[in-house]
mmCIF file of C-alpha atoms and ligand atoms in Angstrom:
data_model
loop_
_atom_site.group_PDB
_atom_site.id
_atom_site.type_symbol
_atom_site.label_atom_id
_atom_site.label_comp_id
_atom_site.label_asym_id
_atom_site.label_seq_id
_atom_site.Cartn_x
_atom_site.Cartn_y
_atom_site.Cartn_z
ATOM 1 C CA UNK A 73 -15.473 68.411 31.122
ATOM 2 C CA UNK A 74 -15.967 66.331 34.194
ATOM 3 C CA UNK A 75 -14.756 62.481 33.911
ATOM 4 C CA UNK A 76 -17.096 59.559 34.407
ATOM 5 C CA UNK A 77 -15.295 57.829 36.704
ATOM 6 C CA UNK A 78 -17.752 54.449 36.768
ATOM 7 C CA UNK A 79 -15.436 52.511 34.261
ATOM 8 C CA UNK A 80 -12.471 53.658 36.601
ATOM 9 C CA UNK A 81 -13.897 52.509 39.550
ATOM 10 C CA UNK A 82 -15.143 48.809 37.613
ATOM 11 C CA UNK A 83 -11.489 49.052 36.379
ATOM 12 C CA UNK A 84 -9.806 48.971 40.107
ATOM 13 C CA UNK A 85 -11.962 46.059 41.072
ATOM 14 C CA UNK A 86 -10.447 43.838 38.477
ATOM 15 C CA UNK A 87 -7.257 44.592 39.703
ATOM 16 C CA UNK A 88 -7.747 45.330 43.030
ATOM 17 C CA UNK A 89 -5.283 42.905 45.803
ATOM 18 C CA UNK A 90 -2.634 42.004 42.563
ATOM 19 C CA UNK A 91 0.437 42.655 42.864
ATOM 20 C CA UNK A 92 2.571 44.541 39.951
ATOM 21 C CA UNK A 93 -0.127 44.889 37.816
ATOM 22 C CA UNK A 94 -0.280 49.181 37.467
ATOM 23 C CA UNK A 95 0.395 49.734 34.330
ATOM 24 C CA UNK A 96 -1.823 47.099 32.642
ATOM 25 C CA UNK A 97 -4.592 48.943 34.957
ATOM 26 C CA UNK A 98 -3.556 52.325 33.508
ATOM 27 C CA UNK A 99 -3.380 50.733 30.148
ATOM 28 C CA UNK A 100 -7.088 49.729 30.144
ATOM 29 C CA UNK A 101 -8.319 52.909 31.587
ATOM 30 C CA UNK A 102 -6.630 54.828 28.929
ATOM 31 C CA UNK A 103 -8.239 52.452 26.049
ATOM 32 C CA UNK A 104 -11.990 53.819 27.700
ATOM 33 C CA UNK A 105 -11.074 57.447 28.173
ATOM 34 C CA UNK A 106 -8.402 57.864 25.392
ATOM 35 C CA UNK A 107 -5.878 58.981 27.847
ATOM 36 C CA UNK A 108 -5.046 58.707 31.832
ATOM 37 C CA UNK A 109 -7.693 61.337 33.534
ATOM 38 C CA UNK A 110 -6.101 63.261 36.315
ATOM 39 C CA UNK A 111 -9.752 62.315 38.326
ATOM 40 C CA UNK A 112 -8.647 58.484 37.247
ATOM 41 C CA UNK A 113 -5.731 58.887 38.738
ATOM 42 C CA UNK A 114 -6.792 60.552 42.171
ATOM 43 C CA UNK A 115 -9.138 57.201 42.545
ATOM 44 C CA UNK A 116 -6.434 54.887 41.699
ATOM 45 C CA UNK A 117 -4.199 56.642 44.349
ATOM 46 C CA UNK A 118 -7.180 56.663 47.011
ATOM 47 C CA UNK A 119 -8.679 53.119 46.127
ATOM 48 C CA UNK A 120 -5.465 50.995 45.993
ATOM 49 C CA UNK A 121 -3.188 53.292 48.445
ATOM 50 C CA UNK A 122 -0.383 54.274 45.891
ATOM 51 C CA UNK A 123 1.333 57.549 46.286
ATOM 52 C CA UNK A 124 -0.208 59.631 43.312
ATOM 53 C CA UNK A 125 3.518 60.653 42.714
ATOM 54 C CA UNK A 126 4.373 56.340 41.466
ATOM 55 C CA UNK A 127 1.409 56.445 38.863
ATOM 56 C CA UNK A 128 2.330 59.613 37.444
ATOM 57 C CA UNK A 129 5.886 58.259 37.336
ATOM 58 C CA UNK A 130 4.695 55.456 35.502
ATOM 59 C CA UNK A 131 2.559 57.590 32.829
ATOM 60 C CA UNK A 132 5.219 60.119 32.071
ATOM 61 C CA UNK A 133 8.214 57.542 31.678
ATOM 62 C CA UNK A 134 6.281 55.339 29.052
ATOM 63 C CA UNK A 135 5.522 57.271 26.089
ATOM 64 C CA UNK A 136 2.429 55.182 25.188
ATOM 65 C CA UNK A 137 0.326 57.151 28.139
ATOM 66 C CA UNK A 138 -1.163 60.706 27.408
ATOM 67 C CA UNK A 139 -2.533 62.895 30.213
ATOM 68 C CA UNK A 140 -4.617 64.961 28.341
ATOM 69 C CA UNK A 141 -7.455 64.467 25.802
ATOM 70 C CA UNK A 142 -6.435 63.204 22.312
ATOM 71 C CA UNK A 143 -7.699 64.504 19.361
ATOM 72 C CA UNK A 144 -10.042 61.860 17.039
ATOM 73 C CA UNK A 145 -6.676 61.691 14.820
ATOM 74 C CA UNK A 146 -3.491 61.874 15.305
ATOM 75 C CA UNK A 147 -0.679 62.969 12.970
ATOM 76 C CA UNK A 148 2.198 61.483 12.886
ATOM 77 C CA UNK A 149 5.145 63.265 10.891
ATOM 78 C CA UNK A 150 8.532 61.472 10.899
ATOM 79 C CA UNK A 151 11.601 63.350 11.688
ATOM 80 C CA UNK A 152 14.043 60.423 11.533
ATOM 81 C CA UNK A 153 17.151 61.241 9.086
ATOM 82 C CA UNK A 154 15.671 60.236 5.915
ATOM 83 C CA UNK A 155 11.849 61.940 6.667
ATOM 84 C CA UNK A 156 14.121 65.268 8.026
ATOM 85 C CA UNK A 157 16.496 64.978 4.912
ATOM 86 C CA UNK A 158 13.486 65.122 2.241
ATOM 87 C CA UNK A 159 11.628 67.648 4.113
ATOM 88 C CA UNK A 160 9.614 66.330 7.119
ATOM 89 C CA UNK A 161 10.742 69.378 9.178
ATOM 90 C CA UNK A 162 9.130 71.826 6.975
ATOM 91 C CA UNK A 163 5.939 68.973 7.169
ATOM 92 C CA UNK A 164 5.623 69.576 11.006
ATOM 93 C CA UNK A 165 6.144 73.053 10.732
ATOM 94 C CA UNK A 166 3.462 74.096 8.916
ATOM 95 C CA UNK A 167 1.299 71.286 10.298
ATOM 96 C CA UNK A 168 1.970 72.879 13.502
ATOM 97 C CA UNK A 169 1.110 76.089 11.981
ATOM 98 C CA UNK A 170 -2.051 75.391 9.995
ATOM 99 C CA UNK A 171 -3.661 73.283 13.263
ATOM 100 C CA UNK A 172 -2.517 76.299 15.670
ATOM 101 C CA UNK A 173 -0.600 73.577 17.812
ATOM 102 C CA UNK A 174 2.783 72.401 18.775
ATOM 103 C CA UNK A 175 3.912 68.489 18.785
ATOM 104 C CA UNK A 176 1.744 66.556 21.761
ATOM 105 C CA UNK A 177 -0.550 69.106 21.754
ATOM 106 C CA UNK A 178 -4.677 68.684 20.672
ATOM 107 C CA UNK A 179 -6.869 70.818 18.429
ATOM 108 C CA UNK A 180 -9.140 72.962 21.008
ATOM 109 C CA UNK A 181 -11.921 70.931 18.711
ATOM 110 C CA UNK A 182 -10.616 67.933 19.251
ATOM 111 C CA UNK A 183 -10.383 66.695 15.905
ATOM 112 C CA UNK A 184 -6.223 66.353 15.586
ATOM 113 C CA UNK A 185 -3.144 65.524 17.523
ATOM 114 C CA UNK A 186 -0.296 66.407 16.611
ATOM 115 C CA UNK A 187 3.208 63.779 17.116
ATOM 116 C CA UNK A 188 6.668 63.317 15.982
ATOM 117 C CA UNK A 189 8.327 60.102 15.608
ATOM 118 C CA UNK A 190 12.131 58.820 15.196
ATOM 119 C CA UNK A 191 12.155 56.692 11.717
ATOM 120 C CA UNK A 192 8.773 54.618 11.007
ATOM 121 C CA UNK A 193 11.074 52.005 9.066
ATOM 122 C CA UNK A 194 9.760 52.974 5.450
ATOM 123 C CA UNK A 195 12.542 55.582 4.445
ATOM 124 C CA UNK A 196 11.903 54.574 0.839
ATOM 125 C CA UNK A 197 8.819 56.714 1.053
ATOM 126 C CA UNK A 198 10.324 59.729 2.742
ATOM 127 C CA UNK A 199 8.735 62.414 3.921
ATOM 128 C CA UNK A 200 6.222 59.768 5.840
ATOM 129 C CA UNK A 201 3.259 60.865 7.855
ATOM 130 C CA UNK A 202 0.698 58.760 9.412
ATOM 131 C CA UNK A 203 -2.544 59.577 10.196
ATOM 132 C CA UNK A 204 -4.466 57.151 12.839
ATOM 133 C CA UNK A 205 -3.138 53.741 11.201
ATOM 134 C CA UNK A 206 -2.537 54.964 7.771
ATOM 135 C CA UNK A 207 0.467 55.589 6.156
ATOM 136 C CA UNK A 208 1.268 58.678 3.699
ATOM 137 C CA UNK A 209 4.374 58.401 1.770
ATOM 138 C CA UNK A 210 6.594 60.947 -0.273
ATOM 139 C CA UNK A 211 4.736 64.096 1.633
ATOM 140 C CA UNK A 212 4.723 67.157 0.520
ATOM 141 C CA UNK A 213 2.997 70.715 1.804
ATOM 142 C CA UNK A 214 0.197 70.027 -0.913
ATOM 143 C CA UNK A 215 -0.544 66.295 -0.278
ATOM 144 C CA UNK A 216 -0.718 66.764 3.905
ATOM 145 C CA UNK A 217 -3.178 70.162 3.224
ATOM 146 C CA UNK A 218 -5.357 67.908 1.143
ATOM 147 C CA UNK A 219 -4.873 64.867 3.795
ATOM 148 C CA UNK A 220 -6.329 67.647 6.257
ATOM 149 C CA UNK A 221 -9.095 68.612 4.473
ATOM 150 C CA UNK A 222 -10.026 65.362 3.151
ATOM 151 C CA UNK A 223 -10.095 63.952 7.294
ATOM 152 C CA UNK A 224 -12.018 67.261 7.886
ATOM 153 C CA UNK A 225 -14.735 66.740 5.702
ATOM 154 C CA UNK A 226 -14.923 63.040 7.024
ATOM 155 C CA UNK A 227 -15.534 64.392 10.296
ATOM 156 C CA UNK A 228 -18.129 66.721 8.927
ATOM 157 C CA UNK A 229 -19.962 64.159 6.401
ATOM 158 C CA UNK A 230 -20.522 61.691 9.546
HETATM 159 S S1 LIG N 1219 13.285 58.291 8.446
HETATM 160 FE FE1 LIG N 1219 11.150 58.430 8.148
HETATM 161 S S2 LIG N 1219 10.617 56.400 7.712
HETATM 162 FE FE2 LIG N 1219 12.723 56.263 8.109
#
């Protein structure tokens, strides 16, 4: 799909001649396209003379940045000690399984991402998974199925 670069190029103006300010530009560029595009990127590189090599440094060191196209939701299934203890393995597994993708990866539909994360700070409610900003506690293969389907048909009602 080719990339709209307008908002890009109204994005570089803003912080065009300041100093340090790269990653709050890379920031705002993902929060339009959802991640960094590699055509973004080129532009950046072109427009304020930094070596393509720096920005992509930048993007793959901070784990908030994504290079490729997110899905409209993104599961989160904990694997810290707790989560992996009561079964959040076997969560991702067949999450993985059932979407046909592996962790950091998209749906080719683009409906779901899939992510791990280290503990989410609610063991109490082990196995966690999150789903955009909610939070899904004592998970089982059943519940995340039906958490699928239910975000599914969402998707399809809208
Ligand atoms: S280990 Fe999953 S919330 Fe703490």
């Amino acid at each position: 799909m080719k990339v709209n670069l307008s908002d890009t190029r109204k994005i570089i103006q803003q912080y065009r001649n300041k100093k340090g300010t790269l990653i709050p530009l890379l920031q705002e560029i993902q929060a339009i396209y959802g991640y960094v595009p590699k055509e973004s990127i080129e532009l950046i590189s072109k427009e304020l003379l930094i070596y393509p090599v720096k920005i992509y440094g930048i993007l793959t060191f901070y784990t908030q940045f994504y290079l490729t196209p997110r899905g409209k939701h993104t599961i989160i299934v904990c694997q810290g000690t707790a989560c992996h203890v009561m079964g959040g393995k076997d969560i991702l597994d067949y999450l993985s399984n059932k979407l046909g993708i592996s962790e950091g990866e998209t749906t080719k539909e683009g409906m779901f991402s899939l992510e791990r994360a280290a503990c989410l700070g609610c063991c109490g409610m082990a196995p966690v998974v999150v789903i955009d900003n909610n939070f899904y506690g004592m998970c089982d293969i059943q519940k995340v199925d039906a958490l699928v389907k239910e975000y599914r048909s969402k998707e399809a009602n809208r």
